[in-house]
Coordinates of C-alpha atoms in Angstrom, one line a residue:
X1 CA 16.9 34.9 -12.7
X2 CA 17.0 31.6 -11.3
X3 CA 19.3 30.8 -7.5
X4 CA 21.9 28.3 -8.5
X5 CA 23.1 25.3 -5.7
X6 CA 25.6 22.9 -5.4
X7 CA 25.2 19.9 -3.2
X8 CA 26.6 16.2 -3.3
X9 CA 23.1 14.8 -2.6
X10 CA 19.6 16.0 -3.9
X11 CA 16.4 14.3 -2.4
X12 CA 13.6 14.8 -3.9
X13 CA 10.4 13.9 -2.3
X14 CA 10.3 13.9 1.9
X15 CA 8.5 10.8 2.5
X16 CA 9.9 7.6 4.2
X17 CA 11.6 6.5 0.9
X18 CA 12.9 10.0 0.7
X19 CA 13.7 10.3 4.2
X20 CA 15.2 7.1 4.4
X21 CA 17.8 8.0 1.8
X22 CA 19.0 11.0 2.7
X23 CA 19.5 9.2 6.2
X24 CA 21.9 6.7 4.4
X25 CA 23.6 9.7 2.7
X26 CA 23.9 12.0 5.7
X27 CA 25.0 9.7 8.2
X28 CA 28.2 9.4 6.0
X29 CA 29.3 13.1 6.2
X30 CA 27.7 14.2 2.9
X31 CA 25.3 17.4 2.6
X32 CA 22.0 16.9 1.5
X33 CA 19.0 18.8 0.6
X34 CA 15.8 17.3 0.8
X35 CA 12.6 19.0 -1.3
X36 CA 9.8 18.6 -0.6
X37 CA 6.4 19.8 -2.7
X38 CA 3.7 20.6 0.2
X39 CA 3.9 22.4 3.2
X40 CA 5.0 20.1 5.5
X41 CA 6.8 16.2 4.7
X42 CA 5.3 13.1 4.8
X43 CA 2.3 13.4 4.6
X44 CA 0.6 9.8 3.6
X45 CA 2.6 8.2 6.3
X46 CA 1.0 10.5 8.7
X47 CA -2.6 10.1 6.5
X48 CA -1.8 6.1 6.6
X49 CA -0.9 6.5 11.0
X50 CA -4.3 8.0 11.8
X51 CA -5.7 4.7 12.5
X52 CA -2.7 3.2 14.1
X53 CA 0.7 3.2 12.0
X54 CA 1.5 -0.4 10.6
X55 CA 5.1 -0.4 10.3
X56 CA 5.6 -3.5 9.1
X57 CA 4.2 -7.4 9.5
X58 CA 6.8 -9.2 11.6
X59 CA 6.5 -13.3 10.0
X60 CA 8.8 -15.6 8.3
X61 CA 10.9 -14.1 5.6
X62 CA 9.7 -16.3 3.2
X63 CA 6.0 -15.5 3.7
X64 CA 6.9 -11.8 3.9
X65 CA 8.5 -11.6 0.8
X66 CA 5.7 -13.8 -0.9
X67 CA 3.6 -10.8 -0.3
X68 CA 5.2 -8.9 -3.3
X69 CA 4.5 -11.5 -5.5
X70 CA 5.9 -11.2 -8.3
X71 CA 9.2 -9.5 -6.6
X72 CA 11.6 -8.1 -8.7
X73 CA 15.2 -9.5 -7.3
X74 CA 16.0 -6.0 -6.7
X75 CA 13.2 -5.3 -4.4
X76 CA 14.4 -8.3 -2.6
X77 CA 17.6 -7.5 -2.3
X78 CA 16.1 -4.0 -0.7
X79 CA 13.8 -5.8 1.3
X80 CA 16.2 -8.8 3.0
X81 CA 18.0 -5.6 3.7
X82 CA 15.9 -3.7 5.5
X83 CA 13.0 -6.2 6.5
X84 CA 11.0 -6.1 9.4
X85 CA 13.1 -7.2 12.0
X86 CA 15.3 -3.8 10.7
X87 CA 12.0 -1.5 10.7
X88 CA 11.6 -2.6 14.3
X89 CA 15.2 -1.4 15.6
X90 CA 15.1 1.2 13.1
X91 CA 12.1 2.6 15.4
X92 CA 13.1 1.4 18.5
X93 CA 16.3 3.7 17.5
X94 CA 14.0 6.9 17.3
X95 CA 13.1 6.0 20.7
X96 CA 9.5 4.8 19.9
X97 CA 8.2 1.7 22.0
X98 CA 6.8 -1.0 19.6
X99 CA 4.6 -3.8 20.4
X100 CA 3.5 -6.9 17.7
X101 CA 0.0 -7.9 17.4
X102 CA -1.7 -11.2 17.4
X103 CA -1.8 -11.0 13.3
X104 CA 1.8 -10.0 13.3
X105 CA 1.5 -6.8 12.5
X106 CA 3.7 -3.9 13.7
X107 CA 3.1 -0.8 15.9
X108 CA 4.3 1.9 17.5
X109 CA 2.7 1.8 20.8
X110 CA 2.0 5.5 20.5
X111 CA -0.2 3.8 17.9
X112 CA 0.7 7.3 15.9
X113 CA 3.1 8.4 13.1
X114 CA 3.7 12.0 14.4
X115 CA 6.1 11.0 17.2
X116 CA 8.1 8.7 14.9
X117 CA 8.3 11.8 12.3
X118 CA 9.6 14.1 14.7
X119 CA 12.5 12.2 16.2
X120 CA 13.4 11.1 12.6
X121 CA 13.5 14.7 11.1
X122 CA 15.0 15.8 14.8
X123 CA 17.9 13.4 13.8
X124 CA 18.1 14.2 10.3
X125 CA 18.3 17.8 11.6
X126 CA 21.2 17.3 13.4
X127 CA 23.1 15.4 11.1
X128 CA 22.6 18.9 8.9
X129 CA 20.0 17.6 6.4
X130 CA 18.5 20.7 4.4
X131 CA 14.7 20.7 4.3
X132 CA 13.1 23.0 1.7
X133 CA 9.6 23.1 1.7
X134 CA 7.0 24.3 -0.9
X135 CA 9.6 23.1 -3.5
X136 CA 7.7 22.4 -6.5
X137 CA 10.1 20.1 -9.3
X138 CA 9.2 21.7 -12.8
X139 CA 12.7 20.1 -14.4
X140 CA 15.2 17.2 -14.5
X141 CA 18.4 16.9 -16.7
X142 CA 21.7 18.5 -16.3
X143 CA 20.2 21.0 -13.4
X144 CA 17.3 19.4 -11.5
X145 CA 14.8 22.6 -11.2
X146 CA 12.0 24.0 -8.8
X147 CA 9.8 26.7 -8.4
X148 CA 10.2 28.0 -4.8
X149 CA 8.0 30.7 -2.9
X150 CA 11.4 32.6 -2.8
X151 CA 11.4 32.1 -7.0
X152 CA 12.9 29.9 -9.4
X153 CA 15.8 27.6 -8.1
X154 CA 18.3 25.6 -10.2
X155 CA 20.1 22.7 -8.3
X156 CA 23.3 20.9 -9.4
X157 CA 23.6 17.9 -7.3
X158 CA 26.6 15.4 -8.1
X159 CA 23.6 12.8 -7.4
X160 CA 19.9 13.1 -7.1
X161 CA 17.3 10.4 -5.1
X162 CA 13.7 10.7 -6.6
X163 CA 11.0 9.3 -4.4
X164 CA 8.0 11.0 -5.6
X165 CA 5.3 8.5 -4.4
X166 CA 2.9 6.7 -6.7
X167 CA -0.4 8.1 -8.2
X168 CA -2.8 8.1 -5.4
X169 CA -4.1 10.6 -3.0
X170 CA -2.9 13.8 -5.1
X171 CA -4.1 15.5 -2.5
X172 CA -1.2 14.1 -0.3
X173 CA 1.0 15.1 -3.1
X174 CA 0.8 11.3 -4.7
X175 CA -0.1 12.6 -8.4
X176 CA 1.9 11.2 -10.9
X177 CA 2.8 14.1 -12.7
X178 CA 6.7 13.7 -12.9
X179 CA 6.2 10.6 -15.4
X180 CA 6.6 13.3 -18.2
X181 CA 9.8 14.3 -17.1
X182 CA 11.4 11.1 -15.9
X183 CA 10.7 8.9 -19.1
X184 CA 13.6 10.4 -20.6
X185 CA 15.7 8.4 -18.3
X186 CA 13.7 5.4 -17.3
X187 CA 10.9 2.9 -18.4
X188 CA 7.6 3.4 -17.1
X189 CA 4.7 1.0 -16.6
X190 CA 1.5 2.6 -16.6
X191 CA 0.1 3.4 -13.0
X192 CA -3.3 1.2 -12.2
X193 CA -5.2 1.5 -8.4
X194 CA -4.0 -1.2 -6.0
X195 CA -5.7 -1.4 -2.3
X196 CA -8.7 -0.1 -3.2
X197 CA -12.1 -0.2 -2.5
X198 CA -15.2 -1.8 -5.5
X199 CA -18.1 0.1 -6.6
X200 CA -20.7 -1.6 -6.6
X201 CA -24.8 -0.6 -7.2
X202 CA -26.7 -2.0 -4.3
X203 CA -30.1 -2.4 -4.4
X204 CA -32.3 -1.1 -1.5
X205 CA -32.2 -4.1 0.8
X206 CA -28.6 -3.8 1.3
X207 CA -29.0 -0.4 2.8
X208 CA -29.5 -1.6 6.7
X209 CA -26.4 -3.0 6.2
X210 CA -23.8 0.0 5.4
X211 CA -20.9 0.1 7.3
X212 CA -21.6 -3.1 9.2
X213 CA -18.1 -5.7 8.9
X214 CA -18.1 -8.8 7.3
X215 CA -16.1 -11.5 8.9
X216 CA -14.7 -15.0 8.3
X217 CA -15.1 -15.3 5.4
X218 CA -12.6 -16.5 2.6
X219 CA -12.2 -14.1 -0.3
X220 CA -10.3 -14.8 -4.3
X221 CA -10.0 -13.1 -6.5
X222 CA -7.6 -15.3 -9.5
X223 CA -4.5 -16.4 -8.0
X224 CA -5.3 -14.3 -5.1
X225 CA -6.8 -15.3 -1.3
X226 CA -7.5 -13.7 1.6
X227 CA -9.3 -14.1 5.2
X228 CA -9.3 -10.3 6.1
X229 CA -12.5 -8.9 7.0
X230 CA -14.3 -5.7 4.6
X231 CA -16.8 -3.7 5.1
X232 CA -20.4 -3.2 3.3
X233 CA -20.5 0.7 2.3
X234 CA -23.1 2.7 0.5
X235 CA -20.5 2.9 -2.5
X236 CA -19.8 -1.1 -2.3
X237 CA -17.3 -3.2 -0.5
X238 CA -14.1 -1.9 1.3
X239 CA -11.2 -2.9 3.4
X240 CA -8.2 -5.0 4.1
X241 CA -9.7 -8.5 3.1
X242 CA -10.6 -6.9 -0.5
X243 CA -7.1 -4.9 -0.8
X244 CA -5.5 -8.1 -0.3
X245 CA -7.1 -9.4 -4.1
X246 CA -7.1 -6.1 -5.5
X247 CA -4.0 -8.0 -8.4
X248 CA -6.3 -10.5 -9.1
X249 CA -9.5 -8.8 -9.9
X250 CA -7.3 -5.7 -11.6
X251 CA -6.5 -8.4 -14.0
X252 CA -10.1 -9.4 -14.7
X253 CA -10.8 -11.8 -12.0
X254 CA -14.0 -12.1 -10.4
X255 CA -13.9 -11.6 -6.3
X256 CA -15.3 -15.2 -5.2
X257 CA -16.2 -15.4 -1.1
X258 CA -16.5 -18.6 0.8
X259 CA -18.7 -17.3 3.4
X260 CA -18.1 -20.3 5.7
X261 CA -14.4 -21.3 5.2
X262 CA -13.8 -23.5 7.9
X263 CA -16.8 -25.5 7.1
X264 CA -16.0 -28.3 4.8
X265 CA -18.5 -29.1 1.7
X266 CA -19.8 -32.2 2.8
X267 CA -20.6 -30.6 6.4
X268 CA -22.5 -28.0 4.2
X269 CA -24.4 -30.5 2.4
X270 CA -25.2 -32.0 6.0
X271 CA -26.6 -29.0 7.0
X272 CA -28.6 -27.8 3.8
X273 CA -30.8 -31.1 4.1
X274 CA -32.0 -30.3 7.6
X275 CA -33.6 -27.4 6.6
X276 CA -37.1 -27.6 7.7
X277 CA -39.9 -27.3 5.0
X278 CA -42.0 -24.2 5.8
X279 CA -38.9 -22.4 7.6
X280 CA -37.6 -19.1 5.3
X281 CA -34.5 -19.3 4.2
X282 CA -33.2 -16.4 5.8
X283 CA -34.2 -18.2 9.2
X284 CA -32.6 -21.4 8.5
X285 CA -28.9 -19.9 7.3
X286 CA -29.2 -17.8 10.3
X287 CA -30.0 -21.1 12.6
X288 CA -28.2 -23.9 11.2
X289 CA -25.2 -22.2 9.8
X290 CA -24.9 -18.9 11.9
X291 CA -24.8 -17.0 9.2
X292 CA -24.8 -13.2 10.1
X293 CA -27.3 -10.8 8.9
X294 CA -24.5 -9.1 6.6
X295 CA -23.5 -12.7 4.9
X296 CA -26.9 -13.7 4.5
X297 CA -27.8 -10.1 2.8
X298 CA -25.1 -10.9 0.2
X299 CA -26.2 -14.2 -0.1
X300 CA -29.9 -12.7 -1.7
X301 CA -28.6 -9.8 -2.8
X302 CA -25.9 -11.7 -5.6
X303 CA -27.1 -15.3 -5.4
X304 CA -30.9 -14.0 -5.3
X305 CA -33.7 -14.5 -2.6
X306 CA -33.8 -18.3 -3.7
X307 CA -30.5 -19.3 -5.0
X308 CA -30.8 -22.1 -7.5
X309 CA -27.2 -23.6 -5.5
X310 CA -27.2 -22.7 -2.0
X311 CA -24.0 -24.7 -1.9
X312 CA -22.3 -22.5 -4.5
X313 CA -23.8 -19.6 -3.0
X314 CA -22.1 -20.4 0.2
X315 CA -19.1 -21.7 -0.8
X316 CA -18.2 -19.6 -3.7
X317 CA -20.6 -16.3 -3.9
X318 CA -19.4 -14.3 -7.3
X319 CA -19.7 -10.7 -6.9
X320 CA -20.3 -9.6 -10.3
X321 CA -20.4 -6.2 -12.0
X322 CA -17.7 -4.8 -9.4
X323 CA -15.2 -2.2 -10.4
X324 CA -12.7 -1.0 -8.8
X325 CA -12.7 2.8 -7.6
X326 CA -10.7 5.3 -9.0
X327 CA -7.2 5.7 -8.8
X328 CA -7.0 8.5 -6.8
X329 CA -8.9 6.8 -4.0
X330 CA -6.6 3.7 -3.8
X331 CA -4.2 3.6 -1.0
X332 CA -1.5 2.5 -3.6
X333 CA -0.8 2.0 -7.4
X334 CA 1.1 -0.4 -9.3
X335 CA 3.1 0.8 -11.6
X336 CA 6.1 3.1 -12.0
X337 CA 9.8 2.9 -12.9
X338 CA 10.6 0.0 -13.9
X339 CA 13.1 -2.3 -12.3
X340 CA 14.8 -3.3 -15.6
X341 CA 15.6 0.1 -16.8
X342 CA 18.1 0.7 -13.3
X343 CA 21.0 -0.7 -12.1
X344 CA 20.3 -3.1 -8.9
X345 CA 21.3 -0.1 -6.9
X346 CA 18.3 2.1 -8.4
X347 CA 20.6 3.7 -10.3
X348 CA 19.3 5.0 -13.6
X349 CA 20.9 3.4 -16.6
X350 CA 20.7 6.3 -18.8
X351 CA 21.3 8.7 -16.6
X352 CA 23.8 8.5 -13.5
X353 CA 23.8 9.7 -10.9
X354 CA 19.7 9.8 -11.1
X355 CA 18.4 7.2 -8.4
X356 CA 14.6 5.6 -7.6
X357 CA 13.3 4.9 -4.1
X358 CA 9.7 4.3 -3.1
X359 CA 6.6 3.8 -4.4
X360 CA 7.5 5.6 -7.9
X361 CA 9.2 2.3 -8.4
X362 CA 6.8 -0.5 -10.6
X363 CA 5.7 -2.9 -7.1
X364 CA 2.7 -4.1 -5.6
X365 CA 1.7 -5.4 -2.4
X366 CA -1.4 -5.2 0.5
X367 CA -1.4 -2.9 3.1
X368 CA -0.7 -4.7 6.5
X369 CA 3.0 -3.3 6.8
X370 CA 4.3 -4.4 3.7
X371 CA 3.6 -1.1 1.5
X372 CA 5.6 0.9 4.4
X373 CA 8.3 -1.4 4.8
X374 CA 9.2 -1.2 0.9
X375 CA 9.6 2.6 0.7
X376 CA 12.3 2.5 3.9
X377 CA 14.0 -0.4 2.1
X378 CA 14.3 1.2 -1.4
X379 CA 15.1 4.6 0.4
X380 CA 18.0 2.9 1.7
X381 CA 19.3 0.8 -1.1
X382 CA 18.9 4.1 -3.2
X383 CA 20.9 5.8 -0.6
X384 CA 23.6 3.4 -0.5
X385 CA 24.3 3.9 -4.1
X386 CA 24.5 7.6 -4.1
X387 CA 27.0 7.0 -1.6
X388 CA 29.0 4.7 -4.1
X389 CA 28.6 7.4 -7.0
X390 CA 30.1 10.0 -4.1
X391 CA 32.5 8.1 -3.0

């Protein structure tokens, strides 16, 4: 026979969305439970603060928000919010020390998640947020239900905050699998990979080359640029420059790279008729152009040993037959919940009471502290209108 619990506030999901609305909720006197699936809670934000946890990108508004393009004016509303300059004292409140880099990109200076995670659930502790791990969600409707090591477990919350992440790294507990039991009460868009790496079959020359970094170079992919560097990997390109066009080429567009962006054509052209007549041409775009040995193996490998249009092949490289990697190794996925089928307080329209935070909501963006700073601000705006509901 299943446990039955009453609470006022049910969160579903303990990463930062999550976290970040039962925050809201608690902080206003109201109990809340928070359930969480694996072991132990948030675990992509730790995954993602291995290699130093980008909390945010500290710029203009304008350009921030630019980086969600196209933004849904409820995201925006979440996001002018609870923006960066809000992420910083947010942290700075947990008692981590943060420090902005030259790219504008956020940090703890710990240069960790874990520390940040413990003060937060320390805090959320105290404020007498419920943490249930190993809680498994197997139903949603009147009751919202879980399997539990301690057996099955019926809650009846007067609201409940889903933030079940995306469809990447399942491993993480990112699978997708509570589409089935949300599209009775909201619109889904189907999930598609987003930040991730392209396959792509090298042939053997390209094998000296494997996990060397590519650098200044322009990349486009559609409507989509970028100047971050990637990296050349037995499986095909990675990193932040190509997560950056990932919209572009998931639409169909093919990844274009100026590998010499701050050279204008007509300094090109200056350049490609001093090249001398018995010198290679592997010796002259590594002489007269500085080209390094990564840019110029791209150069033969996808514009041929003895492209036809060196200036196209340096200004505007196609990299054909690329696909993007699966969706369980993207970082993120577009696709979700749809913003049209809630209220502009995440609030399901057919069901009340039922609220969306995080990346189970239909967004996009790069990594570079915009993915993390939208799961915070949705947790919150989600948070804030369980409170309404409550209140």
């Amino acid at each position: 026979m299943s446990e039955r619990i009453e609470i006022d506030a049910l969160v579903v999901g303990a990463g930062p969305a999550g976290l970040m609305a039962a925050e809201v909720i608690s902080a206003a006197g109201h109990d809340v439970l928070v359930a969480e699936a694996k072991p132990s809670p948030a675990r992509k934000f730790l995954m993602a603060g291995k290699s130093g946890l980008n909390l945010t990108k500290n710029e203009p508004m304008e350009r921030f928000l630019d980086a969600y393009a196209p933004l849904h004016p409820t995201l925006r509303n979440a996001l002018e919010a609870f923006g960066p300059q809000e992420v910083i004292a947010w942290a700075e409140g947990l008692g981590q020390d943060i420090f902005t880099g030259s790219s504008g990109r956020v940090f703890p200076k710990a240069m960790k998640a874990s520390p940040l995670l413990r003060a937060w659930l320390a805090r959320l502790e105290a404020r007498g947020v419920t943490m249930r791990r190993n809680w498994r969600m197997v139903g949603l409707g009147n009751v919202t239900e879980f399997d539990t090591p301690e057996g099955p477990v019926c809650m009846q919350a007067k609201t409940v905050i889903l933030a079940l992440g995306g469809a990447s790294w399942a491993r993480l507990g990112s699978n997708g699998a509570w589409v089935d039991m949300v599209s009775p009460f909201a619109q889904i868009a189907p999930f598609t990979p987003s930040n991730v790496g392209l396959l792509l079959d090298w042939t053997p020359h390209m094998t000296r080359h494997f996990g060397r970094p590519v650098k200044g170079v322009k990349l486009t992919a559609g409507a989509f640029e970028s100047r971050g560097e990637f990296v050349i990997s037995k499986r095909g390109l990675e990193g932040g420059g190509i997560y950056a066009v990932t919209r572009g080429l998931r639409e169909g567009a093919t990844l274009t790279l100026d590998l010499l962006p701050d050279w204008d054509e007509e300094k090109v052209k200056q350049a490609l008729i001093q090249r001398k007549t018995k010198e290679t041409l592997t010796k002259f775009l590594k002489r007269a152009l500085r080209l390094t040995p990564e840019k110029i193996a791209l150069v033969m490998e996808c514009a041929g040993p003895q492209p036809n249009d060196l200036m196209t092949a340096l200004k505007a490289l196609k990299i054909t037959a690329a696909q993007l990697r699966p969706m369980d190794e993207a970082i993120s996925t577009a696709g979700g919940v749809r913003f049209e089928s809630l209220t502009e307080r995440l609030e399901s329209r057919i069901k009340p009471g039922l609220f969306f935070a995080g990346e189970m909501l239909d967004w996009d963006a790069p990594t570079g502290g915009y993915l993390l700073t939208a799961c915070p601000a949705t947790g919150r705006l989600a948070g804030q209108g369980a409170l309404t509901k409550l209140s």
